[in-house]
Coordinates of C-alpha atoms in Angstrom, one line a residue:
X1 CA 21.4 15.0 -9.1
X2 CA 17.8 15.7 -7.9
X3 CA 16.7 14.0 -4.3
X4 CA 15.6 10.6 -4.7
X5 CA 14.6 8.2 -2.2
X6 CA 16.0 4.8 -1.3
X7 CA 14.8 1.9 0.2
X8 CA 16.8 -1.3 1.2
X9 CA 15.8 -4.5 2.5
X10 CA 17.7 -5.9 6.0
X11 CA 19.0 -9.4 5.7
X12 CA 21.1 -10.3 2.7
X13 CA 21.3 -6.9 1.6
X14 CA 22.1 -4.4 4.8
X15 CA 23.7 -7.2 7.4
X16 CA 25.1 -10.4 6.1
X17 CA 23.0 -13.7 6.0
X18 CA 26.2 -16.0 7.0
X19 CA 25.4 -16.0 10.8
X20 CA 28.0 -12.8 11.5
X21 CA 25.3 -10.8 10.7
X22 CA 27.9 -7.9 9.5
X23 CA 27.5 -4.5 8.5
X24 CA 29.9 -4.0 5.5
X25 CA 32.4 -0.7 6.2
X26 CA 31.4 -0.2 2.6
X27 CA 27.7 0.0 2.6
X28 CA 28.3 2.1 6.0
X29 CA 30.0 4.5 3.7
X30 CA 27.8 4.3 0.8
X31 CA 24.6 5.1 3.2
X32 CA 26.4 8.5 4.3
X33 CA 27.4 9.6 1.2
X34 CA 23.7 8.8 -0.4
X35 CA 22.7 11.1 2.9
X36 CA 25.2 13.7 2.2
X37 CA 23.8 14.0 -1.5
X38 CA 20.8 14.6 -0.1
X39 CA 18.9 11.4 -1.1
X40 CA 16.3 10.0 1.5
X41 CA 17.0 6.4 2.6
X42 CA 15.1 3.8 4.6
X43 CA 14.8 0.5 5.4
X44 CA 12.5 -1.4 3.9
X45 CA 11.3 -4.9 5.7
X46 CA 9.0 -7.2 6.7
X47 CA 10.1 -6.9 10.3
X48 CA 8.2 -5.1 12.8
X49 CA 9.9 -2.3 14.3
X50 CA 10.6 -4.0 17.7
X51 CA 12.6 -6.7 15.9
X52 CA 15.0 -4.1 13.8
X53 CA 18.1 -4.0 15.7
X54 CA 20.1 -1.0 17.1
X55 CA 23.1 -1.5 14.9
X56 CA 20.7 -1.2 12.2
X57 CA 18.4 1.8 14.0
X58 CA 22.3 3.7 14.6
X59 CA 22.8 3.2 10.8
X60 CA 21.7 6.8 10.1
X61 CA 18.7 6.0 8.0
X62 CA 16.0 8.6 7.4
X63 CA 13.4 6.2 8.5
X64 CA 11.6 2.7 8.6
X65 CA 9.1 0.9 6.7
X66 CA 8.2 -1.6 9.1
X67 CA 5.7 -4.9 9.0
X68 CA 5.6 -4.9 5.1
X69 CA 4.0 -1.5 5.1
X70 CA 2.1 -1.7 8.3
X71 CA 4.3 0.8 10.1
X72 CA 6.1 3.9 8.7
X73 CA 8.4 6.0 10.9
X74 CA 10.5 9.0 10.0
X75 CA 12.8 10.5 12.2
X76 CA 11.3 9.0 15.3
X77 CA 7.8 10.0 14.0
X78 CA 5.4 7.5 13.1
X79 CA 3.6 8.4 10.0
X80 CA 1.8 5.4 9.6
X81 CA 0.4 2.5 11.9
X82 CA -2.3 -0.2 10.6
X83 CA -3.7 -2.2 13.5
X84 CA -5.7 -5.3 13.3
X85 CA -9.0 -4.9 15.3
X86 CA -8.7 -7.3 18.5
X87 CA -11.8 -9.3 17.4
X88 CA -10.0 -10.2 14.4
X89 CA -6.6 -10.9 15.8
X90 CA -8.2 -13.6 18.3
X91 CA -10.1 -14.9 15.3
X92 CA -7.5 -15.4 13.0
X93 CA -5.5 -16.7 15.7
X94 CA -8.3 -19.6 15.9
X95 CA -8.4 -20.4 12.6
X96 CA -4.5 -21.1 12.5
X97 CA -4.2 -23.1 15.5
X98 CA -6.9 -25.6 14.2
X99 CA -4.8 -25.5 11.2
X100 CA -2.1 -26.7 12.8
X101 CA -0.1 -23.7 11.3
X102 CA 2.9 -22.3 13.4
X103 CA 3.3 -18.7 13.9
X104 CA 5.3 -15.7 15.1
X105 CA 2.9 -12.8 15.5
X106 CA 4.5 -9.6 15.3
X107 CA 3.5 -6.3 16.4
X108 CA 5.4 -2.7 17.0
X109 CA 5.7 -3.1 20.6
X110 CA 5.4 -7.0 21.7
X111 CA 6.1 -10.9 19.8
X112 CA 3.9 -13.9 20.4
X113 CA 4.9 -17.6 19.6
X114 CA 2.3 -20.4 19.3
X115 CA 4.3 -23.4 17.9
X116 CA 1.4 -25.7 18.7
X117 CA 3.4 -28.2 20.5
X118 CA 6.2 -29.1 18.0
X119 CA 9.3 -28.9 18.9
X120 CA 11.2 -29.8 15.7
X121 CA 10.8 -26.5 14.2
X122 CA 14.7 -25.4 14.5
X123 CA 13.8 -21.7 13.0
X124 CA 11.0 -20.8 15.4
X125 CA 13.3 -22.6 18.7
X126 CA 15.9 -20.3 17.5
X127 CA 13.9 -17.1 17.4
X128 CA 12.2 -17.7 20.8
X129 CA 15.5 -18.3 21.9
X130 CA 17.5 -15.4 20.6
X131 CA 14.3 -13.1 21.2
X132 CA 14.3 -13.6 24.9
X133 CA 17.7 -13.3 25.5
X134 CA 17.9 -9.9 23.7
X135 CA 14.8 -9.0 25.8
X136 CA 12.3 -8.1 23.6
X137 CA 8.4 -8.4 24.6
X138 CA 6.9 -11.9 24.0
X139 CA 3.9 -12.8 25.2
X140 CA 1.6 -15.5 25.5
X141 CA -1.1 -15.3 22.3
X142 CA -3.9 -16.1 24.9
X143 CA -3.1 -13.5 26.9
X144 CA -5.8 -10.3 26.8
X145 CA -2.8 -7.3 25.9
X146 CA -2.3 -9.8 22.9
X147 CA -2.2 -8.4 19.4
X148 CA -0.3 -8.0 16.2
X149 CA 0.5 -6.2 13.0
X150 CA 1.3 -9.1 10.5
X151 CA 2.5 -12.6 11.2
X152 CA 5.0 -15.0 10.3
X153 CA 3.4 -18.6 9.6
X154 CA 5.6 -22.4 9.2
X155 CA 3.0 -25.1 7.4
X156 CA 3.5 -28.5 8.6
X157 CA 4.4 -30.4 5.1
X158 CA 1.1 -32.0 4.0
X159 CA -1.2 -30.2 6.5
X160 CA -4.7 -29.3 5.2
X161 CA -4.8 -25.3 5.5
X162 CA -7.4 -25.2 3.3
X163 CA -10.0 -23.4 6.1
X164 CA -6.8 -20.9 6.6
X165 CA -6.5 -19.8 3.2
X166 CA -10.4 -19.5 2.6
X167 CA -10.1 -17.5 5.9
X168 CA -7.8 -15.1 5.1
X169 CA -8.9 -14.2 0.9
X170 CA -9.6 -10.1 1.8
X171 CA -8.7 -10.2 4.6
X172 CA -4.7 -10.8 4.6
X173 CA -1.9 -11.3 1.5
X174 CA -0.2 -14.7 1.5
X175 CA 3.5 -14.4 1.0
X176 CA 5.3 -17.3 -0.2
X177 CA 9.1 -17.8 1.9
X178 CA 10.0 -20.9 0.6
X179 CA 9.9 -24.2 2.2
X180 CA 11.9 -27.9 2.8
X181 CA 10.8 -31.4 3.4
X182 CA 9.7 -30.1 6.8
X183 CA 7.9 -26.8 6.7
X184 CA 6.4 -24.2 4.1
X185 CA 7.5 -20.5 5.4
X186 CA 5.0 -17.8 4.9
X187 CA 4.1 -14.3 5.9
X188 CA 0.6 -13.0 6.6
X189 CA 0.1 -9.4 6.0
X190 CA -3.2 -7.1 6.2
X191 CA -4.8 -6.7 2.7
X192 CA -3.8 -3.6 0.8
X193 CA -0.7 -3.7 2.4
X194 CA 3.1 -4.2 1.3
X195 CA 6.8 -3.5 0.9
X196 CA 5.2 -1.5 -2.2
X197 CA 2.7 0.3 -0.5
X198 CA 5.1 1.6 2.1
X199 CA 6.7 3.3 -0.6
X200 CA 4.2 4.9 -2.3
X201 CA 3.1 6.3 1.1
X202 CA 6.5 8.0 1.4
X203 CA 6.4 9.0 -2.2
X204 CA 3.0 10.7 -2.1
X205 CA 4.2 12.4 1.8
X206 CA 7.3 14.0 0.4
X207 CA 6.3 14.3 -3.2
X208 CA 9.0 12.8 -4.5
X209 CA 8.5 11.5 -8.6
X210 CA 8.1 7.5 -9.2
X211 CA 11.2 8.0 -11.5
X212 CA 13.5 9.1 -8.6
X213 CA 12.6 5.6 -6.6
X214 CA 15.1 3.3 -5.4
X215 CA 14.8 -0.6 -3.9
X216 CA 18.0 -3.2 -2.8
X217 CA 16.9 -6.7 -1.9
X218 CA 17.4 -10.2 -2.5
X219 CA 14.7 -12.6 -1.6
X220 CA 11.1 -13.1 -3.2
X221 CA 9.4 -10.9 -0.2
X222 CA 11.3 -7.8 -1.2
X223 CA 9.6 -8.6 -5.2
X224 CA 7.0 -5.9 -4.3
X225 CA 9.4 -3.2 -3.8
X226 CA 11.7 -4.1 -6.4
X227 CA 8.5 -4.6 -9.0
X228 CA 7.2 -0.9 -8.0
X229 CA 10.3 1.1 -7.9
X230 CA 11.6 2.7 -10.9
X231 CA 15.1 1.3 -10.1
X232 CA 15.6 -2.0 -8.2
X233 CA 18.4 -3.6 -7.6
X234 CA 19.1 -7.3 -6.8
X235 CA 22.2 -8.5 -4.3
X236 CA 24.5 -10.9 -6.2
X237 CA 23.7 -14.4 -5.1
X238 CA 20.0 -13.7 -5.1
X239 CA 17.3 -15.9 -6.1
X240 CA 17.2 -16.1 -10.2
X241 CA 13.5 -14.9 -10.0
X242 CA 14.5 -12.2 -8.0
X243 CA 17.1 -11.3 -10.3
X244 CA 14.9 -11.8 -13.2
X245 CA 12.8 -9.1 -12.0
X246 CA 15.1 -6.1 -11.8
X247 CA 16.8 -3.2 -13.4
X248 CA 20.6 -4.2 -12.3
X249 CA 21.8 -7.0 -10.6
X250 CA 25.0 -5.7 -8.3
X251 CA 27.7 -7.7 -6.4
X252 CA 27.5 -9.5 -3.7
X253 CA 26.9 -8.2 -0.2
X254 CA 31.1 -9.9 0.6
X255 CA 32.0 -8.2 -2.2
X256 CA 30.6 -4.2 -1.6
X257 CA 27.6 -4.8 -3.8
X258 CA 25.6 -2.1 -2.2
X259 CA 27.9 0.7 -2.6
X260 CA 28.4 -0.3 -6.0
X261 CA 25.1 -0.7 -7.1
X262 CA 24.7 3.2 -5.8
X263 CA 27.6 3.9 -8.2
X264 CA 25.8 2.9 -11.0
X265 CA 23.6 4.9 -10.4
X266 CA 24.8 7.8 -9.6
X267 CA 23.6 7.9 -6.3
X268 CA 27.4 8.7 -4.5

């Protein structure tokens, strides 16, 4: 089989979404084989690079696509970095605190948390939390070294947002994550930018055909990746409109759905 090139999603797909946060022996196996075969792989995510963790770095992968296609590394080379202008990152950070929007701001190389006072946000509290302890860089968003790549918003139910999303049309892509009685989850990413155009990037740099494309995901911010690759795969258990858009639909991630899915295919 000629070289193709894989990409795969982190939570739900690589490392389970149950709180163990496991690595199946399975998809361990099915990531060295692909390797072996001579296929490319990397993860694809929305996470920044600081905030992929070293069981998932010591995987073996051929690289990252980091901060929905912000960031591109390949063998410890990166290939690609977008950076917001300072100007703009200060602005935009204006603009969403008088919206009353909550945010983790992401960036390669530091995190910055503005929850605007709430403290009945349990998924921000939690990433604060579990970010300090693990010692990655957080810093204040007033403070001058401040920056970031994309951002990671929670919209008070019923808050007006509607100078934030005048704001950000050509400037930034609004991702949709879902919300509860509480909060509307979203992700903030530069224009032009995505899961999808991380792949094309990696395409075009190793010259790879469209037809010998790969994505594995499970939630509706890995639907650019799995809409642009030739094959895409959905995790069993995922969302029906993620699995609505795909080519196969595999197990589940409890029940070795990775390394099946690359079965069907003839990846391994």
């Amino acid at each position: 089989m000629e070289r193709g090139i894989l990409f795969f999603d982190i939570d739900g797909t690589i490392l389970t979404d149950d709180g163990k946060r496991q690595i199946p022996e399975s998809t361990r196996r099915a990531l060295a084989v692909a390797k072996e075969k001579g296929h490319l792989v990397f993860v694809n995510t929305g996470r920044v690079f600081l905030n992929v963790e070293p069981m998932i770095r010591n995987l073996g992968f051929d690289g990252f696509v980091c901060g929905c296609g912000t960031n591109i590394y390949y063998h410890g080379e990166e290939l690609l970095r977008h950076r917001i202008p300072a100007e703009q990152c200060r602005e935009t950070v204006r603009v969403i605190q008088r919206c009353g929007i909550q945010a983790l701001y992401e960036a390669a190389d530091m995190n910055g948390f503005d929850h605007q006072g709430a403290t009945d946000n349990p998924m921000m509290e939690d990433l604060i939390r579990y970010f300090t302890e693990d010692g990655r860089v957080v810093v204040d968003v007033n403070a001058p070294e401040f920056h970031f790549d994309k951002l990671t918003g929670w919209i008070p139910a019923g808050q007006d947002i509607s100078e934030f999303l005048s704001y950000i049309q050509g400037r930034y892509e609004f991702i949709d994550r879902g919300s509860n009685d509480d909060y509307q989850m979203c992700e903030i990413v530069p224009a032009g930018f995505s899961k999808a155009s991380g792949m094309k990037f990696l395409l075009d740099y190793f010259g790879i055909p469209h037809e010998r494309s790969y994505a594995f995901g499970d939630s509706t911010n890995d639907l650019p990746m799995l809409n642009y690759a030739a094959h895409s795969v959905a995790m069993g258990g995922s969302a029906q409109v993620v699995c609505d858009a795909v080519e196969f639909v595999t197990r589940s991630i409890y029940e070795d759905g990775l390394e099946y899915a690359m079965q069907y295919f003839g990846l391994i």
